[in-house]
């Protein structure tokens, strides 16, 4: 099955309005989105609208880094899936390790965010990954299984077929340490097998699994040669147009 690779830049809490516009202008000239890959950026909530306008007809997708599960209501400081759609988002990152770690988001809560994204027709990019301690103690697969069970457990096979999973080992995020292509491949294969057990071969075959954790211009090619790596979730290197463009234009 041919899965269209998806490369996403997670801008985290970087790029104010003028820096975001500048980066959009650079991305428009350096990134040419062709049919064989999808590209997206996830700016901070405050500049999503601006980024959407400035990316214009570039075909670079705009997404968010988080959402609140309710469609609307008295939830000061929160943003719903419906509001995200209204400002041009087509995907949303859910369960990033920084949300799990600093904002104590549980797997169950993340499950409700996944359902909210699906309700509003946003593609959820669901992040999973183990800490260094968990890897060293040999519990990587158990941890990933628990994260998948907790959040995906209540989804139907048809809902599951609409999600993208991002494997992001916590020890590789923002540290400059990348999982070797073989290490990443092992976990990606495990995730695909999990989906196969739950929903069958066809859904598993269709599922896009992105790798995230210090993806850079000099390691993306090797990562993308692996059969179960279907794209990348890129933090630091997505803040520089040249680096992000090189990652998008990976060569295998
Ligand atoms: C991320 O924020 O999802 C990420 C993978 O960051 P970095 O590429 O900087 O490790």
XYZ file of C-alpha atoms and ligand atoms in Angstrom:
262
model
C 0.000 0.000 0.000
C 1.350 3.443 -0.946
C 1.018 5.860 1.935
C 1.545 9.543 1.122
C 4.361 10.766 3.390
C 3.419 13.626 5.694
C 6.017 16.085 7.038
C 4.848 18.422 9.800
C 6.648 21.342 11.397
C 5.735 21.875 15.041
C 6.587 25.489 15.809
C 5.851 25.015 19.527
C 5.802 28.384 21.364
C 8.137 30.067 18.871
C 7.469 32.657 16.148
C 5.497 35.761 17.026
C 3.347 37.415 14.347
C 6.149 39.062 12.369
C 8.491 36.057 12.606
C 5.654 33.753 11.534
C 4.910 35.887 8.464
C 8.603 35.944 7.572
C 8.842 32.135 7.865
C 5.686 31.692 5.760
C 7.150 33.887 3.022
C 10.340 31.801 3.053
C 8.416 28.515 3.064
C 6.326 29.623 0.113
C 9.445 30.157 -1.955
C 11.501 27.180 -0.747
C 8.881 24.449 -0.488
C 7.134 23.151 -3.505
C 4.438 20.725 -2.442
C 4.048 18.054 -5.027
C 1.515 15.257 -5.115
C 3.793 12.614 -3.646
C 4.072 14.214 -0.197
C 2.038 16.313 2.208
C 3.458 19.178 4.239
C 1.981 20.966 7.233
C 2.935 23.480 9.893
C 1.508 23.844 13.389
C 2.028 27.404 14.652
C 0.925 28.752 18.019
C -2.848 29.310 18.314
C -2.431 33.095 18.219
C -0.944 33.182 14.727
C -2.804 30.329 13.021
C -5.086 32.665 11.083
C -2.186 34.814 9.971
C -0.162 31.789 8.880
C -3.149 30.409 6.994
C -3.501 33.694 5.091
C 0.201 33.980 4.356
C 0.622 30.442 3.126
C -2.125 31.242 0.639
C -2.261 28.780 -2.182
C 1.017 27.044 -1.320
C -0.788 23.804 -0.397
C 1.116 23.713 2.892
C -1.461 22.552 5.425
C -2.042 24.470 8.654
C -2.700 22.677 11.910
C -2.767 23.251 15.645
C -0.666 21.893 18.493
C -3.556 21.138 20.820
C -7.300 21.524 21.330
C -9.981 21.268 23.996
C -12.465 18.386 23.644
C -15.658 20.431 24.057
C -17.093 22.163 20.970
C -17.670 25.408 22.913
C -18.303 26.602 26.439
C -16.929 28.370 29.481
C -13.364 27.062 29.245
C -11.232 30.154 29.574
C -8.046 30.009 27.579
C -8.986 26.926 25.577
C -9.628 26.413 21.850
C -12.053 23.891 20.354
C -11.727 21.763 17.226
C -14.561 23.754 15.633
C -12.765 27.068 16.208
C -9.585 25.588 14.727
C -11.438 24.554 11.596
C -12.929 28.045 11.307
C -9.433 29.586 11.054
C -8.144 27.164 8.444
C -6.751 24.166 10.367
C -7.028 20.751 8.787
C -5.063 18.751 11.351
C -4.172 18.882 15.026
C -1.357 17.396 17.115
C -2.703 15.536 20.142
C -0.745 14.107 23.061
C 2.639 15.672 22.381
C 5.000 14.607 25.152
C 5.300 18.232 26.304
C 1.504 18.260 26.864
C 1.680 14.953 28.713
C 4.652 16.031 30.817
C 3.907 19.690 31.660
C 0.113 19.662 31.537
C -0.457 16.143 32.872
C -2.743 15.075 30.036
C -3.907 11.509 30.604
C -4.494 8.913 27.899
C -8.262 9.075 28.576
C -8.321 12.856 28.229
C -6.338 12.511 25.012
C -8.936 10.012 23.793
C -11.623 12.670 24.216
C -9.480 15.129 22.258
C -9.131 12.582 19.458
C -12.898 12.177 19.270
C -13.314 15.967 19.236
C -10.909 16.323 16.323
C -12.724 13.610 14.368
C -16.103 15.194 15.138
C -14.908 18.437 13.528
C -13.203 16.706 10.604
C -9.682 17.579 11.698
C -7.025 14.930 11.110
C -5.573 14.029 14.502
C -1.828 13.414 14.731
C -1.596 11.352 17.890
C 1.815 11.273 19.610
C 3.204 8.368 21.595
C 6.669 7.675 22.944
C 8.711 6.374 25.821
C 11.114 8.159 28.181
C 14.780 7.192 28.401
C 14.166 5.387 31.667
C 11.339 3.389 30.128
C 13.516 2.425 27.166
C 16.423 1.436 29.361
C 14.191 -0.720 31.526
C 12.930 -2.563 28.422
C 9.360 -1.324 28.650
C 9.127 0.673 25.397
C 6.478 -1.537 23.794
C 4.428 -1.813 26.989
C 4.399 1.979 27.327
C 3.380 2.532 23.713
C 0.682 -0.132 24.000
C -0.704 1.554 27.116
C -0.763 4.960 25.398
C -2.519 3.492 22.357
C -5.006 1.476 24.449
C -5.834 4.430 26.698
C -6.544 6.919 23.961
C -7.654 4.791 21.028
C -9.614 2.215 23.000
C -12.956 3.902 22.555
C -12.578 4.622 18.834
C -14.324 2.587 16.170
C -12.242 1.045 13.363
C -13.577 3.665 10.954
C -12.518 6.485 13.304
C -9.143 4.823 13.776
C -8.570 4.776 10.060
C -8.600 8.602 10.054
C -5.800 9.168 12.508
C -2.081 9.654 11.987
C 0.258 8.359 14.703
C 3.567 10.051 15.532
C 6.173 7.998 17.338
C 8.251 10.476 19.331
C 10.685 8.958 21.824
C 10.792 11.530 24.624
C 14.585 11.197 24.941
C 14.994 12.293 21.311
C 12.815 15.422 21.395
C 14.855 18.612 21.314
C 17.960 16.772 22.510
C 19.810 16.279 19.242
C 19.701 12.498 19.863
C 17.787 10.743 17.111
C 16.606 7.175 17.269
C 18.552 5.159 14.718
C 16.451 4.321 11.680
C 16.388 0.675 12.824
C 15.255 1.537 16.372
C 12.500 3.787 15.041
C 11.462 1.164 12.492
C 11.033 -1.461 15.228
C 8.575 0.728 17.128
C 6.756 1.799 13.971
C 6.306 -1.852 13.046
C 4.995 -2.561 16.543
C 2.422 0.260 16.189
C 1.295 -1.030 12.803
C 0.899 -4.524 14.208
C -1.153 -3.119 17.089
C -3.543 -1.452 14.624
C -3.662 -4.662 12.610
C -4.730 -6.613 15.735
C -7.419 -4.012 16.496
C -8.787 -3.204 13.052
C -7.309 -5.569 10.531
C -4.679 -5.477 7.876
C -6.302 -2.899 5.612
C -6.485 -0.162 8.282
C -2.969 -1.004 9.478
C -1.655 -0.765 5.953
C -3.274 2.602 5.463
C -2.127 4.122 8.785
C 0.542 6.789 8.477
C 3.125 6.633 11.254
C 5.451 9.642 11.506
C 8.745 9.718 13.362
C 9.618 12.690 15.577
C 12.708 13.435 17.662
C 15.583 15.596 16.402
C 14.828 15.035 12.721
C 17.359 17.137 10.781
C 18.451 17.610 7.172
C 21.309 15.146 7.724
C 19.308 12.245 9.173
C 15.957 12.440 7.401
C 16.999 10.469 4.322
C 18.068 7.421 6.345
C 14.926 7.534 8.500
C 12.673 7.737 5.464
C 14.193 4.616 3.894
C 12.506 2.505 6.578
C 9.354 0.746 5.373
C 7.109 1.792 8.270
C 8.246 5.415 8.580
C 5.721 7.507 6.677
C 6.891 11.009 7.465
C 8.230 13.208 10.216
C 7.096 15.504 12.998
C 9.810 18.140 13.178
C 10.352 20.632 15.995
C 13.580 22.676 16.050
C 14.521 22.167 12.410
C 11.110 23.371 11.215
C 11.848 26.880 12.448
C 14.385 27.471 9.684
C 12.956 27.440 6.175
C 16.079 25.997 4.526
C 16.310 23.106 6.987
C 12.602 22.341 6.824
C 12.664 22.471 3.025
C 15.552 19.995 2.950
C 13.612 17.673 5.262
C 10.496 17.945 3.094
C 12.638 17.184 0.034
C 14.184 14.077 1.619
C 15.625 11.601 -0.816
C 15.470 7.845 -0.492
C 8.655 17.856 18.389
O 8.479 18.928 18.924
O 7.671 17.140 18.142
C 10.015 17.438 18.059
C 10.189 16.259 17.538
O 11.026 18.330 18.309
P 12.552 18.235 17.771
O 12.491 17.960 16.302
O 13.159 19.573 18.077
O 13.216 17.119 18.514
